[in-house]
Coordinates of C-alpha atoms in Angstrom, one line a residue:
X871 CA -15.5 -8.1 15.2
X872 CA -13.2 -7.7 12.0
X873 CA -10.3 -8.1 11.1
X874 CA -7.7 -6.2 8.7
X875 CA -7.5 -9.2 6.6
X876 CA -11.3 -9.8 6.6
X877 CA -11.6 -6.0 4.9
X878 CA -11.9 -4.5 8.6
X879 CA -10.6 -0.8 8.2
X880 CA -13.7 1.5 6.7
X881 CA -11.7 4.3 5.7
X882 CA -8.4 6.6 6.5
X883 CA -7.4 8.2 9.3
X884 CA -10.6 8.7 11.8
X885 CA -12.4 11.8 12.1
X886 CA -11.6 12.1 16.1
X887 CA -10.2 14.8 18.8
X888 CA -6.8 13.3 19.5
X889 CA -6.2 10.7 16.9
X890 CA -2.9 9.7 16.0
X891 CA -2.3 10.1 12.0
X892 CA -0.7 7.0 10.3
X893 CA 0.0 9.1 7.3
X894 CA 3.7 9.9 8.3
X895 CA 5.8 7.1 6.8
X896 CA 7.6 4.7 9.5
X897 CA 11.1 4.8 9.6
X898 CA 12.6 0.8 10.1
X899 CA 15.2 0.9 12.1
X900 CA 17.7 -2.2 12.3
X901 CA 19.1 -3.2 15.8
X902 CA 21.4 -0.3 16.3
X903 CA 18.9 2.2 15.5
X904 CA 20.1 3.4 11.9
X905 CA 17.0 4.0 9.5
X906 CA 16.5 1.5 7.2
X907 CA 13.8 2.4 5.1
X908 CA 11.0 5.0 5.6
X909 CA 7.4 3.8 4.6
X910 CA 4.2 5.1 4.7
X911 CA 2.2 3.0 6.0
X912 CA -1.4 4.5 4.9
X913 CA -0.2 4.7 1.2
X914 CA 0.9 0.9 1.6
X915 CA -2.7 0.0 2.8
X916 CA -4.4 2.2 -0.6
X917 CA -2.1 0.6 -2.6
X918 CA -2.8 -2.6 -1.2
X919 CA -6.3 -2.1 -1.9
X920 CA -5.7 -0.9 -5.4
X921 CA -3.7 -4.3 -5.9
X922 CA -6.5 -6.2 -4.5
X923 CA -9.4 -5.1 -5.3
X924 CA -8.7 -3.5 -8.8
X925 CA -5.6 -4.0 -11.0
X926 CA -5.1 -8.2 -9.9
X927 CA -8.9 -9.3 -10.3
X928 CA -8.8 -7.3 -13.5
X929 CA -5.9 -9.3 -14.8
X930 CA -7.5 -12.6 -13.2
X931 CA -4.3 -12.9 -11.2
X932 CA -4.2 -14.1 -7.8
X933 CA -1.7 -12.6 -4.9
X934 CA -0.8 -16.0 -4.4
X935 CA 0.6 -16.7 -8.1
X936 CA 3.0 -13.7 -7.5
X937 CA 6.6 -14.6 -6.8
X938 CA 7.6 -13.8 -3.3
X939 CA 10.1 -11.2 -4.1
X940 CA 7.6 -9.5 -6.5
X941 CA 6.5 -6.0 -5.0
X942 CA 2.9 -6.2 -5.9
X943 CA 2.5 -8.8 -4.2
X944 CA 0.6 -8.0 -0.9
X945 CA 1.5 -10.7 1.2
X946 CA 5.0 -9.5 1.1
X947 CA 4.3 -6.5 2.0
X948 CA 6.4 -4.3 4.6
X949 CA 3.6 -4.4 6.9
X950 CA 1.5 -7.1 6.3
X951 CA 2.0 -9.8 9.5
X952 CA 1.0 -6.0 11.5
X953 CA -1.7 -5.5 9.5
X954 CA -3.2 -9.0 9.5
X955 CA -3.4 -8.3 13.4
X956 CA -5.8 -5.3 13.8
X957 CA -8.9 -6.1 14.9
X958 CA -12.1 -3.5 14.2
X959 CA -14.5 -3.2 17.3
X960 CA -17.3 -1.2 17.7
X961 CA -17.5 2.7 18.2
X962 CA -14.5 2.8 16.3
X963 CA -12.4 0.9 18.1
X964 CA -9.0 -1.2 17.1
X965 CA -7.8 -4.3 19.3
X966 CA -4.1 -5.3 18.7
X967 CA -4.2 -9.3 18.4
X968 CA -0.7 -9.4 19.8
X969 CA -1.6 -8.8 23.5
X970 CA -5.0 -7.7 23.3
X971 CA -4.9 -4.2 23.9
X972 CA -7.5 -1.9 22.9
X973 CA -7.2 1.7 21.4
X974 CA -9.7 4.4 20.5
X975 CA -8.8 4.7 16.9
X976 CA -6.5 2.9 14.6
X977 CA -4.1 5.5 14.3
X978 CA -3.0 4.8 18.3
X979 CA -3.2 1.2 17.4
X980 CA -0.7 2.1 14.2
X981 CA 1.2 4.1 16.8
X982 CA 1.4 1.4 19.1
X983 CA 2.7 -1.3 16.8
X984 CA 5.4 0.9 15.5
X985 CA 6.4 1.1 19.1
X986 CA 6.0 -2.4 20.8
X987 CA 5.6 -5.0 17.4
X988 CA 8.3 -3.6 15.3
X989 CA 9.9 -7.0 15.5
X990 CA 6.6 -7.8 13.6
X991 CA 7.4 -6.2 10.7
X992 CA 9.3 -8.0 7.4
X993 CA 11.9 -5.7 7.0
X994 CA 12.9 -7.6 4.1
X995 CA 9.4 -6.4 2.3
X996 CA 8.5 -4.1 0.0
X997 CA 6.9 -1.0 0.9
X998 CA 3.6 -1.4 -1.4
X999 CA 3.6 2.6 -0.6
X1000 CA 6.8 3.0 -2.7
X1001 CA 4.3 2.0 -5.7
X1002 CA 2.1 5.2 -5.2
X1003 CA 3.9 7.0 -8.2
X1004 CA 3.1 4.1 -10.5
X1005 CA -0.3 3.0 -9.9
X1006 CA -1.0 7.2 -8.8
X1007 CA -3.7 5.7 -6.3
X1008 CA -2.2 7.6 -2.6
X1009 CA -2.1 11.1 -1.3
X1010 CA 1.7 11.6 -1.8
X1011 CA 1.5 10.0 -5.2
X1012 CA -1.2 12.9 -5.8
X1013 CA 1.0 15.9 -4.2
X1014 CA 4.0 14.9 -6.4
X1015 CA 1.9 14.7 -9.0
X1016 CA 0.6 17.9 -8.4
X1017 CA 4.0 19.5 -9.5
X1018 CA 4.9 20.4 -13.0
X1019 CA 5.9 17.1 -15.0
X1020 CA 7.6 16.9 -18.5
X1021 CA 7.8 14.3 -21.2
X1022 CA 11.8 13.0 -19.1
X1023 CA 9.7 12.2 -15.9
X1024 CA 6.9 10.1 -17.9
X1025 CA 9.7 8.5 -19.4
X1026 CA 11.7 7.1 -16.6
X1027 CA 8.5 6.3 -14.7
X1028 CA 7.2 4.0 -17.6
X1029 CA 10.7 2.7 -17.9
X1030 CA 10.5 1.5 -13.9
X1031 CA 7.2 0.2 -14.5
X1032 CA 8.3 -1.7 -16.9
X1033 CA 11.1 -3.2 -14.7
X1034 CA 8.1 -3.9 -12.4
X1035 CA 6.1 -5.8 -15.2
X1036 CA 9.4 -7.8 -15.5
X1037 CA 10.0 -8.9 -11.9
X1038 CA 6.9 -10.1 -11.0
X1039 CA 5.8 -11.9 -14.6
X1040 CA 9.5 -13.2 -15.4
X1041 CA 7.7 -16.6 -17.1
X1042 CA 3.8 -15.3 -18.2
X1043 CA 4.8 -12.5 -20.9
X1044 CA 0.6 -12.4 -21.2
X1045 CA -0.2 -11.2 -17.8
X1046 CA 3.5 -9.1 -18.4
X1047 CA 1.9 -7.4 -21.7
X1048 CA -1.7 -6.6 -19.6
X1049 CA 0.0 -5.2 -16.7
X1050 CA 2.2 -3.2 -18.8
X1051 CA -1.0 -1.8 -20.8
X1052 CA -3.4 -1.4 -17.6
X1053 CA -0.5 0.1 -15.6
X1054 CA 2.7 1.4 -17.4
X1055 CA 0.4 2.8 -20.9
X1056 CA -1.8 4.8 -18.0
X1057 CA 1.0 6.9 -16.6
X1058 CA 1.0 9.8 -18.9
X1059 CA 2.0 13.7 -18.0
X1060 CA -1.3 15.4 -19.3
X1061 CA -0.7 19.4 -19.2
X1062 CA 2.0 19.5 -16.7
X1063 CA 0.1 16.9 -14.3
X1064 CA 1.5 13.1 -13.9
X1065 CA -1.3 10.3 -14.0
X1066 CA -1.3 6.9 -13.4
X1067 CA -4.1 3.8 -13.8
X1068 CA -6.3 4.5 -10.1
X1069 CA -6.3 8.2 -11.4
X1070 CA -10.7 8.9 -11.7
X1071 CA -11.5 5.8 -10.0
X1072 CA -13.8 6.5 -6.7
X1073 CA -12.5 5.3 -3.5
X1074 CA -15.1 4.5 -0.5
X1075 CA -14.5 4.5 2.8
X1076 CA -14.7 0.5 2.8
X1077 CA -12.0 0.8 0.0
X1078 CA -12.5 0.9 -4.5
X1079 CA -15.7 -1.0 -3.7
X1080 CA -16.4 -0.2 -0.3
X1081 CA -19.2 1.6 1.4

């Protein structure tokens, strides 16, 4: 068996009568039940690949030199401790490593840790699916996309890219300048249509390198 951290999940949501869809975002809910936040939690886990498998080994930067409060960073992600905790089986099959329990597909399993591990989640993370627009690597960030764009809209999105670039290299203005190039100089609004730096790079099940 696998798990999530060990590159467990082999693609999105499974192909089954019955499954459960993780592609709704989650809402987080603080102890009195008002919504904190609302976060999908499949684009967080493309993104997440994007981060990991693409855009950080291609500017020879590891998660763990990111600052904590820097939103690429994937171990600070919304739903990373969950995550880290799902456990691939056979026959398509997740196991929850909280308490064990097994589900038919990892949508249930998603299901079932919004319901009973919620307590496991770092609501004080970012939501690596709020990045979709930037890095244009996740369905939503594809239907938005999708819509009419104008020379304002590729503006303001470099602008917040930049702010990103920023945040997470405050001292390294080298790995600042490569982000900004790789990321922030590939969103561009060609003929009406947004892009962004995953936009023509093929996605396997397994992930951007996956099988």
């Amino acid at each position: 068996t696998r798990s999530r951290g060990a590159r467990a999940r082999r693609g999105g949501p499974r192909a089954m009568s019955g499954v459960v869809s993780s592609a709704m975002p989650t809402p987080v809910s603080d102890s009195s039940g008002g919504v904190l936040h609302a976060c999908s939690r499949r684009d967080s886990r493309v993104a997440k690949d994007f981060l990991t498998e693409v855009l950080l080994p291609a500017m020879h930067v590891e998660p763990s030199e990111l600052p904590t409060d820097c939103p690429l960073n994937p171990a600070a992600d919304l739903f990373h401790v969950q995550e880290e905790h799902k456990r691939s089986l056979s026959r398509g099959t997740w196991k929850c490593d909280f308490c064990g329990k097994v589900f038919r597909s990892e949508g249930y399993l998603d299901r079932h840790m919004e319901l009973k591990h919620r307590d496991r989640l770092a609501l004080d993370g970012p939501c690596l699916g709020d990045l979709c627009e930037s890095l244009g690597c996740c369905a939503r960030s594809a239907a938005r996309a999708a819509r009419s764009c104008g020379t304002e809209d590729e503006r303001r999105r470099r602008f917040r890219c930049e702010g990103l670039g920023r945040r997470c290299f405050p001292h390294d203005v080298a790995a600042r300048r490569d982000f900004e190039a790789r990321v922030c100089g590939a969103i561009a609004c060609e003929r009406g249509v947004m892009r962004g730096p995953a936009d023509g790079l093929a996605r396997g099940p397994g992930g951007y390198f996956g099988g």
